[in-house]
Short mmCIF file of C-alpha atoms (C1' of nucleotides) in Angstrom, two decimals:
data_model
loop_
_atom_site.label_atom_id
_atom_site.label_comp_id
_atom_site.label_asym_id
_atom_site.label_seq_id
_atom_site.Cartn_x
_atom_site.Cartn_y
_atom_site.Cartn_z
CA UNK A 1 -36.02 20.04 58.81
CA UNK A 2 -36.65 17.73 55.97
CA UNK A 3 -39.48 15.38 55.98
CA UNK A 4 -39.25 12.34 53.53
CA UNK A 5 -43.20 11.28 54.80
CA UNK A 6 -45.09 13.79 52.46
CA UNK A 7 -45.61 14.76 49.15
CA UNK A 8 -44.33 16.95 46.39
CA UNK A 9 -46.75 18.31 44.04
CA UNK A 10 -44.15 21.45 43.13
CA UNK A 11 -41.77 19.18 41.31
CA UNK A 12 -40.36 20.85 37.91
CA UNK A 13 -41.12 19.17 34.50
CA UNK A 14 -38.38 17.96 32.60
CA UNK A 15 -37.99 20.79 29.71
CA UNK A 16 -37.34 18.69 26.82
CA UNK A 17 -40.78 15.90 27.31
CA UNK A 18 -42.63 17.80 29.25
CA UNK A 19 -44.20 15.07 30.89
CA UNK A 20 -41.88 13.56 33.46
CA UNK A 21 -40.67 15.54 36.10
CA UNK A 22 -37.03 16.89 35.84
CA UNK A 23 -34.48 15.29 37.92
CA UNK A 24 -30.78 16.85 36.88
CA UNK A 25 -30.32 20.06 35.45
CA UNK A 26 -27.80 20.86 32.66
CA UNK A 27 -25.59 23.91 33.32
CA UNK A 28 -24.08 24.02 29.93
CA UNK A 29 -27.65 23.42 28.23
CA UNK A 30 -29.38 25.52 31.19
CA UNK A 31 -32.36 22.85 30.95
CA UNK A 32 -33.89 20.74 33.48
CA UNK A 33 -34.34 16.98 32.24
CA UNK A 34 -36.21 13.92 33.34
CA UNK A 35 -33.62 10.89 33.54
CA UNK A 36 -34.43 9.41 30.09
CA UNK A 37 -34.17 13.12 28.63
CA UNK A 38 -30.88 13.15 30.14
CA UNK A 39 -29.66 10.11 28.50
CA UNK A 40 -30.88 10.87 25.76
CA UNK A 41 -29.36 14.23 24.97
CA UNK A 42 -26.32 13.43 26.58
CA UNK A 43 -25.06 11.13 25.07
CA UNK A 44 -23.72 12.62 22.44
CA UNK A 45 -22.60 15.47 25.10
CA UNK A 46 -21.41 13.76 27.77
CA UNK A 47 -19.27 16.16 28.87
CA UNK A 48 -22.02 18.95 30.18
CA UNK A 49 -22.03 19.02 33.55
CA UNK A 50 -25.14 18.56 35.48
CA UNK A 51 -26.26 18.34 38.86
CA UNK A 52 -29.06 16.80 40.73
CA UNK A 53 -32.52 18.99 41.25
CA UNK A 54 -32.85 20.35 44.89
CA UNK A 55 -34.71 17.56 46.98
CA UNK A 56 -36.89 20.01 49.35
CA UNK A 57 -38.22 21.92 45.92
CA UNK A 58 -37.40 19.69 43.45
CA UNK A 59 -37.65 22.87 40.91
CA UNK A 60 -34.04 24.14 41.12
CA UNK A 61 -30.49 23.13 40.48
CA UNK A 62 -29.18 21.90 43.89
CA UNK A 63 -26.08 23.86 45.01
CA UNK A 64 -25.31 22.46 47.98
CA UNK A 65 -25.13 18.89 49.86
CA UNK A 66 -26.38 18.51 53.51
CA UNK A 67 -24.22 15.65 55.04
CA UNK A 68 -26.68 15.56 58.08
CA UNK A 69 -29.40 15.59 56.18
CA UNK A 70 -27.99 13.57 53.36
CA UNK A 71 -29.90 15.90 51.12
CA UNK A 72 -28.93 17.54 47.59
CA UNK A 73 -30.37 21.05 47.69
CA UNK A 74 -30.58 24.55 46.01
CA UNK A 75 -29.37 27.88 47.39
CA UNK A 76 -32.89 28.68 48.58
CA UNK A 77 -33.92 25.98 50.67
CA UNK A 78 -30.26 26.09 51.55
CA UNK A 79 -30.64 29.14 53.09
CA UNK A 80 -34.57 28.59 54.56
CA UNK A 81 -33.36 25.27 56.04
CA UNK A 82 -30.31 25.83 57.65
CA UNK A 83 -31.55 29.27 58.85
CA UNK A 84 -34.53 27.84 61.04
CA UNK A 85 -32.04 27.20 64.32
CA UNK A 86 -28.99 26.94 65.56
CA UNK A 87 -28.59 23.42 65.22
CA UNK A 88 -29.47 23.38 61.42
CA UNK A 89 -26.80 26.06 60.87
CA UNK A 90 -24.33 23.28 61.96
CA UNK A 91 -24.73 20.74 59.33
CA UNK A 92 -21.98 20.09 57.61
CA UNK A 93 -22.65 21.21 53.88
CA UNK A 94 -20.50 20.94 50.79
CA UNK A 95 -20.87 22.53 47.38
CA UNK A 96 -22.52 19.47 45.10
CA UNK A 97 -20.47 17.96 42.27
CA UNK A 98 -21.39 17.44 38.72
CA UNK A 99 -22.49 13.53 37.93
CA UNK A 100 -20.87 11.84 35.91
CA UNK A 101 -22.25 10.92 32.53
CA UNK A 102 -24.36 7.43 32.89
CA UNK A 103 -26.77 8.83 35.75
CA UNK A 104 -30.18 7.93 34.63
CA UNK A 105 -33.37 8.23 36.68
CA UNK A 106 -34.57 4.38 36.50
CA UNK A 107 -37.93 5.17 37.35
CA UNK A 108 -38.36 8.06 34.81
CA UNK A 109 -36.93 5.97 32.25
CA UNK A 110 -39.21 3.01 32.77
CA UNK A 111 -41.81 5.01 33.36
CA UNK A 112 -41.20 6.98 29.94
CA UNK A 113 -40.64 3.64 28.25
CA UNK A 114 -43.65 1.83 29.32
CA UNK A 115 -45.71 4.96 27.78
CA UNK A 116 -43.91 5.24 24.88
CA UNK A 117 -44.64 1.79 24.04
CA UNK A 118 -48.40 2.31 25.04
CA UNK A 119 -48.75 5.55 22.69
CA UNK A 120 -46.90 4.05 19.67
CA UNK A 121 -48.93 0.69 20.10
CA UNK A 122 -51.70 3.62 19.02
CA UNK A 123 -53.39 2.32 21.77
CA UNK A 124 -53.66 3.47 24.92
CA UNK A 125 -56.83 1.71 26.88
CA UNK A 126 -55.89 -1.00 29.69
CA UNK A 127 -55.74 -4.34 28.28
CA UNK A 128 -58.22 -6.85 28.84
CA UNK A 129 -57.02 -8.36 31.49
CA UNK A 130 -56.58 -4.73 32.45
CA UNK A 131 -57.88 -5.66 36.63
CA UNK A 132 -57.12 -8.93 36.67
CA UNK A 133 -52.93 -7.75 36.73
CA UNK A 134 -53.87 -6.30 40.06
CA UNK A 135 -55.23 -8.77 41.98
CA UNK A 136 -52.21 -9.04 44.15
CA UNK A 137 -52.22 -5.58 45.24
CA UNK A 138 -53.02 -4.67 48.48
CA UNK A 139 -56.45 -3.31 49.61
CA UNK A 140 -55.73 0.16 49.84
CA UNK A 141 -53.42 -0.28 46.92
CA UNK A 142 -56.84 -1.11 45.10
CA UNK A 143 -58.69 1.45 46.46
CA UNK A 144 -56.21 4.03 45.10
CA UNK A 145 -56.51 2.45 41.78
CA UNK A 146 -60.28 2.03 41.58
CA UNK A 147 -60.77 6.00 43.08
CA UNK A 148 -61.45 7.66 40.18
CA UNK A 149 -61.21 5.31 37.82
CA UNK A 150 -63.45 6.24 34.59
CA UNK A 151 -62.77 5.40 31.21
CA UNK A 152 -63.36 7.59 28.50
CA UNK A 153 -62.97 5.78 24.92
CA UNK A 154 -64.64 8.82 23.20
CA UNK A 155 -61.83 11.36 24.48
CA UNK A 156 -58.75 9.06 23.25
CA UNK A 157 -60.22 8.40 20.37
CA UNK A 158 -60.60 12.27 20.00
CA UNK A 159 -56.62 12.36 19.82
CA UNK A 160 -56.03 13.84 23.08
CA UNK A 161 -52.99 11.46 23.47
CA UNK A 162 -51.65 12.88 20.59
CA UNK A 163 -48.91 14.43 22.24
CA UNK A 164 -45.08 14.59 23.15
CA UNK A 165 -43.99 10.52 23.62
CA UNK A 166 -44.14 9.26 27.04
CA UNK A 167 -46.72 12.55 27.94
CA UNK A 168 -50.08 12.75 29.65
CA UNK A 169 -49.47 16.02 29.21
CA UNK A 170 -52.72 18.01 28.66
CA UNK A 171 -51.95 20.37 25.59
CA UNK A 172 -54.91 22.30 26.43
CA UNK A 173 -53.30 23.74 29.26
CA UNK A 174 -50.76 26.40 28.41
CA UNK A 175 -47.60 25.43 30.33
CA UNK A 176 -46.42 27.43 33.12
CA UNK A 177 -42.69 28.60 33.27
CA UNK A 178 -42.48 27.95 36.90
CA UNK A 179 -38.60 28.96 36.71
CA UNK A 180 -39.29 32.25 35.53
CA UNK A 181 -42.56 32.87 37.03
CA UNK A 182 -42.52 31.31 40.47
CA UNK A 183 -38.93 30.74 41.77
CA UNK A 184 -36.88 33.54 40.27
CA UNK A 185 -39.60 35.68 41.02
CA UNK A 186 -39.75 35.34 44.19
CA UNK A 187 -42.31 32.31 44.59
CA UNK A 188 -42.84 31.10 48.02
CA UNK A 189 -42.98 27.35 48.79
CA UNK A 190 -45.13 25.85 50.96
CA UNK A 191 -43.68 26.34 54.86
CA UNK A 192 -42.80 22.40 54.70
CA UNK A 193 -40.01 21.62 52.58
CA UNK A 194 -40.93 18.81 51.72
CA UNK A 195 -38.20 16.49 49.27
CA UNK A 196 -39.37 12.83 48.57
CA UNK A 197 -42.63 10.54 48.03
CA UNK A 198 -43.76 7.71 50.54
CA UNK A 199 -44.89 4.66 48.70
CA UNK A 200 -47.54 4.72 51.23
CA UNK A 201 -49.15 7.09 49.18
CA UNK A 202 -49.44 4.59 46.43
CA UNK A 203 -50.11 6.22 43.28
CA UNK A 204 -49.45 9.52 43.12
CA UNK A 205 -50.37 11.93 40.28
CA UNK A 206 -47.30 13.51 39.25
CA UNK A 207 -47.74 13.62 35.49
CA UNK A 208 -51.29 12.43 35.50
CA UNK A 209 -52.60 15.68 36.85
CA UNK A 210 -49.32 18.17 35.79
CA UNK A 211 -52.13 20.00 34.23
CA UNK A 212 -54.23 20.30 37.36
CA UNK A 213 -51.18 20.11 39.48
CA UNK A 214 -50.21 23.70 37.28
CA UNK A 215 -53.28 25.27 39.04
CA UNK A 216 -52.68 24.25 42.05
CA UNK A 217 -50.03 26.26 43.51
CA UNK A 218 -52.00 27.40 45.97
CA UNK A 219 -52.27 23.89 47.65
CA UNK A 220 -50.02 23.00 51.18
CA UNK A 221 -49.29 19.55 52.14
CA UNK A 222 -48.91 18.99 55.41
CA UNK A 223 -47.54 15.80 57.76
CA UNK A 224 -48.39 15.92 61.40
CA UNK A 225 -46.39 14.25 63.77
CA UNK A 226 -47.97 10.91 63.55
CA UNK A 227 -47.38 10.83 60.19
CA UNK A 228 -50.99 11.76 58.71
CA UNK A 229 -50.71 13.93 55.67
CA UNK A 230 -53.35 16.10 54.86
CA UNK A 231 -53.54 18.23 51.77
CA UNK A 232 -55.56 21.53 51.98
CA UNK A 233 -56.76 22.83 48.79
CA UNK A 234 -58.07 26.30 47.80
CA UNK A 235 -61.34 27.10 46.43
CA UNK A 236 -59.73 27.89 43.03
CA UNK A 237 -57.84 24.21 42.70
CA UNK A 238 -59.24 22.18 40.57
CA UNK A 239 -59.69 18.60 41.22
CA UNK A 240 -58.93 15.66 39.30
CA UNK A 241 -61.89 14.16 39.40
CA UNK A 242 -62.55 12.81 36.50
CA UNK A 243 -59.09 11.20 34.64
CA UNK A 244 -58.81 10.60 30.90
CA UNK A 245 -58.12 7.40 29.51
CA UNK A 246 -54.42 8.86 29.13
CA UNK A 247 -54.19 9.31 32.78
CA UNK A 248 -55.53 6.92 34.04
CA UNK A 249 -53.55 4.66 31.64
CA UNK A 250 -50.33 6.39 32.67
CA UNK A 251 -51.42 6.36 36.48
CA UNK A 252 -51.88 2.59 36.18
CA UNK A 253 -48.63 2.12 34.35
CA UNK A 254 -46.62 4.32 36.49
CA UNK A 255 -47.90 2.73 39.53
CA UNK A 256 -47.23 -0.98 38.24
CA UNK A 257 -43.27 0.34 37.38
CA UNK A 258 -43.24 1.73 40.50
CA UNK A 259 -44.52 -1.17 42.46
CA UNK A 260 -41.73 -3.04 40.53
CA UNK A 261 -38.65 -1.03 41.77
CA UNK A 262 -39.65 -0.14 44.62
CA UNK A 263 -36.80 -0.16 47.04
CA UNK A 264 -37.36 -1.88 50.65
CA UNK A 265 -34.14 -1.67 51.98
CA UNK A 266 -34.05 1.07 54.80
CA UNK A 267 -33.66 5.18 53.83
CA UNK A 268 -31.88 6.80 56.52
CA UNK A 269 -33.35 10.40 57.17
CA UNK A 270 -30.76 11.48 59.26
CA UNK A 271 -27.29 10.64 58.89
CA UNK A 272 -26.35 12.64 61.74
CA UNK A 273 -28.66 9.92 63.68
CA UNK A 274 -27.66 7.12 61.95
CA UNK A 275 -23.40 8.04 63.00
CA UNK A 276 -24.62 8.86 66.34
CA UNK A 277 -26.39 5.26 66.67
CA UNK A 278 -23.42 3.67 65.68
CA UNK A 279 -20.98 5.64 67.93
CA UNK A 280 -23.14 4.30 70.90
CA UNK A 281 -22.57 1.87 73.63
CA UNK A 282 -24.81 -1.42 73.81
CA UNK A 283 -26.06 -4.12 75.58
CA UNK A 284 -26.76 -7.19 73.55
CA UNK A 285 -27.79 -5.35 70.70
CA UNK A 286 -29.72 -2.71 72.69
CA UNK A 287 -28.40 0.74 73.66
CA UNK A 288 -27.23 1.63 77.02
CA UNK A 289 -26.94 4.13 79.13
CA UNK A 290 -23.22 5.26 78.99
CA UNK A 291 -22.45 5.11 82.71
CA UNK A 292 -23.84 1.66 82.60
CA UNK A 293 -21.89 0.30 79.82
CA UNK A 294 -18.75 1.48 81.25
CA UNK A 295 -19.95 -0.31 84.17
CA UNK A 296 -20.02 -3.46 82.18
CA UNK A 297 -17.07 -2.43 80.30
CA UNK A 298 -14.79 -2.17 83.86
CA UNK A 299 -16.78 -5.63 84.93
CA UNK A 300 -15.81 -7.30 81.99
CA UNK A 301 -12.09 -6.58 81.93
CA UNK A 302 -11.74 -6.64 85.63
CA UNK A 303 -13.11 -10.42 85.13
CA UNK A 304 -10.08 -11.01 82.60
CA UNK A 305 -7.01 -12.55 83.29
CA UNK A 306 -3.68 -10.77 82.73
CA UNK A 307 -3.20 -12.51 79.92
CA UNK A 308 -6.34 -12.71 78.48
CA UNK A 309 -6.70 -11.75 75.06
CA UNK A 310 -9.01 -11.68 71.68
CA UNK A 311 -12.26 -11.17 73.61
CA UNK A 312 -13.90 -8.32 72.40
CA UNK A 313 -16.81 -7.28 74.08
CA UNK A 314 -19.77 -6.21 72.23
CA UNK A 315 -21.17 -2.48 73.10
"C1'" DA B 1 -49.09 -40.88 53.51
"C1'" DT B 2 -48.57 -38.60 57.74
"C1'" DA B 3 -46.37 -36.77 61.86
"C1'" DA B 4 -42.36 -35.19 64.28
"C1'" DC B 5 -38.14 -32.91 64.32
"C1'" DG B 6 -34.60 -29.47 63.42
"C1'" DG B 7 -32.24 -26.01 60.75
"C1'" DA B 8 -32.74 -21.80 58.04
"C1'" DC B 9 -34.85 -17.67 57.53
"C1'" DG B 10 -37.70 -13.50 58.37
"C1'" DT B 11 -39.76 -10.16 61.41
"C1'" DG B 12 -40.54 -7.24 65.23
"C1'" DA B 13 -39.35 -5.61 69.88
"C1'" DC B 14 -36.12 -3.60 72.76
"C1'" DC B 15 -32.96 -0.12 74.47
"C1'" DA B 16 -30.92 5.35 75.28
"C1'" DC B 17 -30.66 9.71 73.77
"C1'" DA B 18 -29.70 13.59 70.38
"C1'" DA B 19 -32.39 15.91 67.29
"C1'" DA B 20 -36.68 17.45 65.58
"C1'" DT B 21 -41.18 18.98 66.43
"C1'" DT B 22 -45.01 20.85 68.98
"C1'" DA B 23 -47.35 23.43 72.58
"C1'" DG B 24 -47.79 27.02 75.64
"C1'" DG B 25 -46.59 31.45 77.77
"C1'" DT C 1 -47.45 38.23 65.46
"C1'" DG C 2 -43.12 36.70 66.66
"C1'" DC C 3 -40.03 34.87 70.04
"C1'" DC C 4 -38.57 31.84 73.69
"C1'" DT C 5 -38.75 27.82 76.61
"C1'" DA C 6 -40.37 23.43 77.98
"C1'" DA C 7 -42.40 19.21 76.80
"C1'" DT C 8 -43.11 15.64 73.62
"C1'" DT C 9 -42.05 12.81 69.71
"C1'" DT C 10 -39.00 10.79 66.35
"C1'" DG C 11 -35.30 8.08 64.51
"C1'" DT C 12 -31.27 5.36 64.82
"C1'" DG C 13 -28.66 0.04 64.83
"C1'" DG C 14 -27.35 -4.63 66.84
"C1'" DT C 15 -29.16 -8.45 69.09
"C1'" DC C 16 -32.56 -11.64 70.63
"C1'" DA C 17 -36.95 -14.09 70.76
"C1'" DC C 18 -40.42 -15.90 68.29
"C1'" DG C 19 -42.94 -17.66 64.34
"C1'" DT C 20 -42.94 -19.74 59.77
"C1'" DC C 21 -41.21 -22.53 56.10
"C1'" DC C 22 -39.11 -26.51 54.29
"C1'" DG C 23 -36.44 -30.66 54.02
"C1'" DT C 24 -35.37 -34.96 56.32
"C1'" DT C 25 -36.41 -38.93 59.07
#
DNA sequence: ATAACGGACGTGACCACAAATTAGG
DNA sequence: TGCCTAATTTGTGGTCACGTCCGTT
């Protein structure tokens, strides 16, 4: 099953930047795009029809929607998901619809913007007051920011942020084809399919490290049942250890927008869980046992009179 | 200026049980 | 190594109790 608790380090880059990592995919353009890519480009075709990248490998055009699972994914995962039992071969699925023109990843798009306006400001160090903005984060929102942390002036002024708008790209690293290479070939994903990021993880290197993240395919994440994720790393994966000014900048900037919209209202995992809550019978707010709420059901109605009406009781 | 009071608001605990996950044979 | 079964853990929503904040007296 799907677990929302860990992270994704296999997303697909969007095909047109190159930097942000793709969330629709355009069937008439066969191109995977980030959500200000997608704006972009189609606006002046708004009538390609796209569809949502698969939420368990975020690196494929989802072809199918999980109702119980409330989860957009490809044929693949489709497939490896549903397959695992019995009770995953009864979810409810539907073929996914194209989105209408007017979808736009808000998070890319800030993201991309806030970078854009770094790189063409031709400058792309931390302002002065560069800590002082995060004085109201929390501790181990800090710690996350100050792990790592070295500033390089030498390599940005070296013109190593000289590249595609809104990127942190790396153009030293030749980019990898994953479509062609990994999936369609026959690449196997990690045994947890994993499909979205917890903010506890605070900032998390999806751009920053693409380049590093290219060489790391090796790597598993993995969530135990109380929640702890542990990434295991091979001998060959190479660590981002020390960031450039570019990532670090774009770290920095994507954490702030992120710490902006992030969204507290509750995610429901499990819709099947969520309709099944609903359906049952409480107690003051609390769930009951059904034999016992039918209990108080038939005590409650046999206390009625005849002609009692309007009182509805609350299970 | 300070204390007391009360209303508004926010937060966490509680409950049962299907579903998901893990452990062991 | 893979399969099966049993045991354990997780996640779900409405209500209540409690604490905090803020305005009024």
């Amino acid at each position: 099953m799907l677990k929302s608790e860990t992270v994704n380090k296999w997303a697909r880059s969007c095909d047109a930047c190159r930097s942000a990592a793709s969330a629709v995919y355009c069937r008439a353009d066969q191109a995977y795009l980030c959500g200000s890519c997608d704006a972009r480009i189609h606006e002046a075709a708004s009538q390609h029809d796209r569809v949502g990248v698969c939420e368990a490998c975020e690196r494929a055009p989802a072809a199918l929607v999980c109702k119980a699972d409330s989860a957009s994914l490809c044929e693949a995962c489709d497939a490896e998901i549903h397959s695992a039992n019995p009770l995953a071969c009864r979810h409810h699925r539907v073929p996914v619809q194209p989105m209408p023109y007017g979808y736009s990843d808000e998070e890319d798009e800030a993201g991309s913007w806030l970078l854009m306006n770094t790189i063409r400001n031709g400058d792309a160090r931390p302002p002065p007051s560069f800590l002082d903005e995060y004085l109201d984060l929390e501790l181990e929102d800090y710690n996350e920011l100050s792990e790592g942390y070295s500033y390089n002036n030498e390599q940005h002024q070296q013109g190593h942020c000289g590249v595609a708008a809104g990127s942190s790209y790396d153009d030293s690293i030749v980019p990898v084809d994953y479509h062609n290479k990994g999936y369609e070939a026959g690449y196997t994903y990690p045994a947890s399919l994993t499909h979205t990021v917890s903010t506890d993880i605070g900032i998390v290197p999806e751009s920053t490290s693409e380049a590093s993240s290219m060489k790391c395919e090796a790597s598993v994440s993995h969530c135990d049942k109380r929640g702890t994720i542990e990434l295991f790393t091979s001998p060959l994966i190479e660590a981002p250890t020390q960031l450039s000014p570019m990532d670090r900048e774009a770290r920095v900037l994507r954490y702030k927008e992120k710490k902006k919209t992030r969204k507290f209202e509750k995610t429901i995992r499990y819709a099947s869980r969520k309709a099944y809550a609903e359906t049952r019978p409480r107690i003051k707010g609390r769930f009951a046992k059904r034999k016992t709420s039918q209990g108080q059901v038939d005590q409650i109605f046999s206390s009625q009179p005849d002609n009692a009406y309007g009182v509805v009781p609350s299970f």
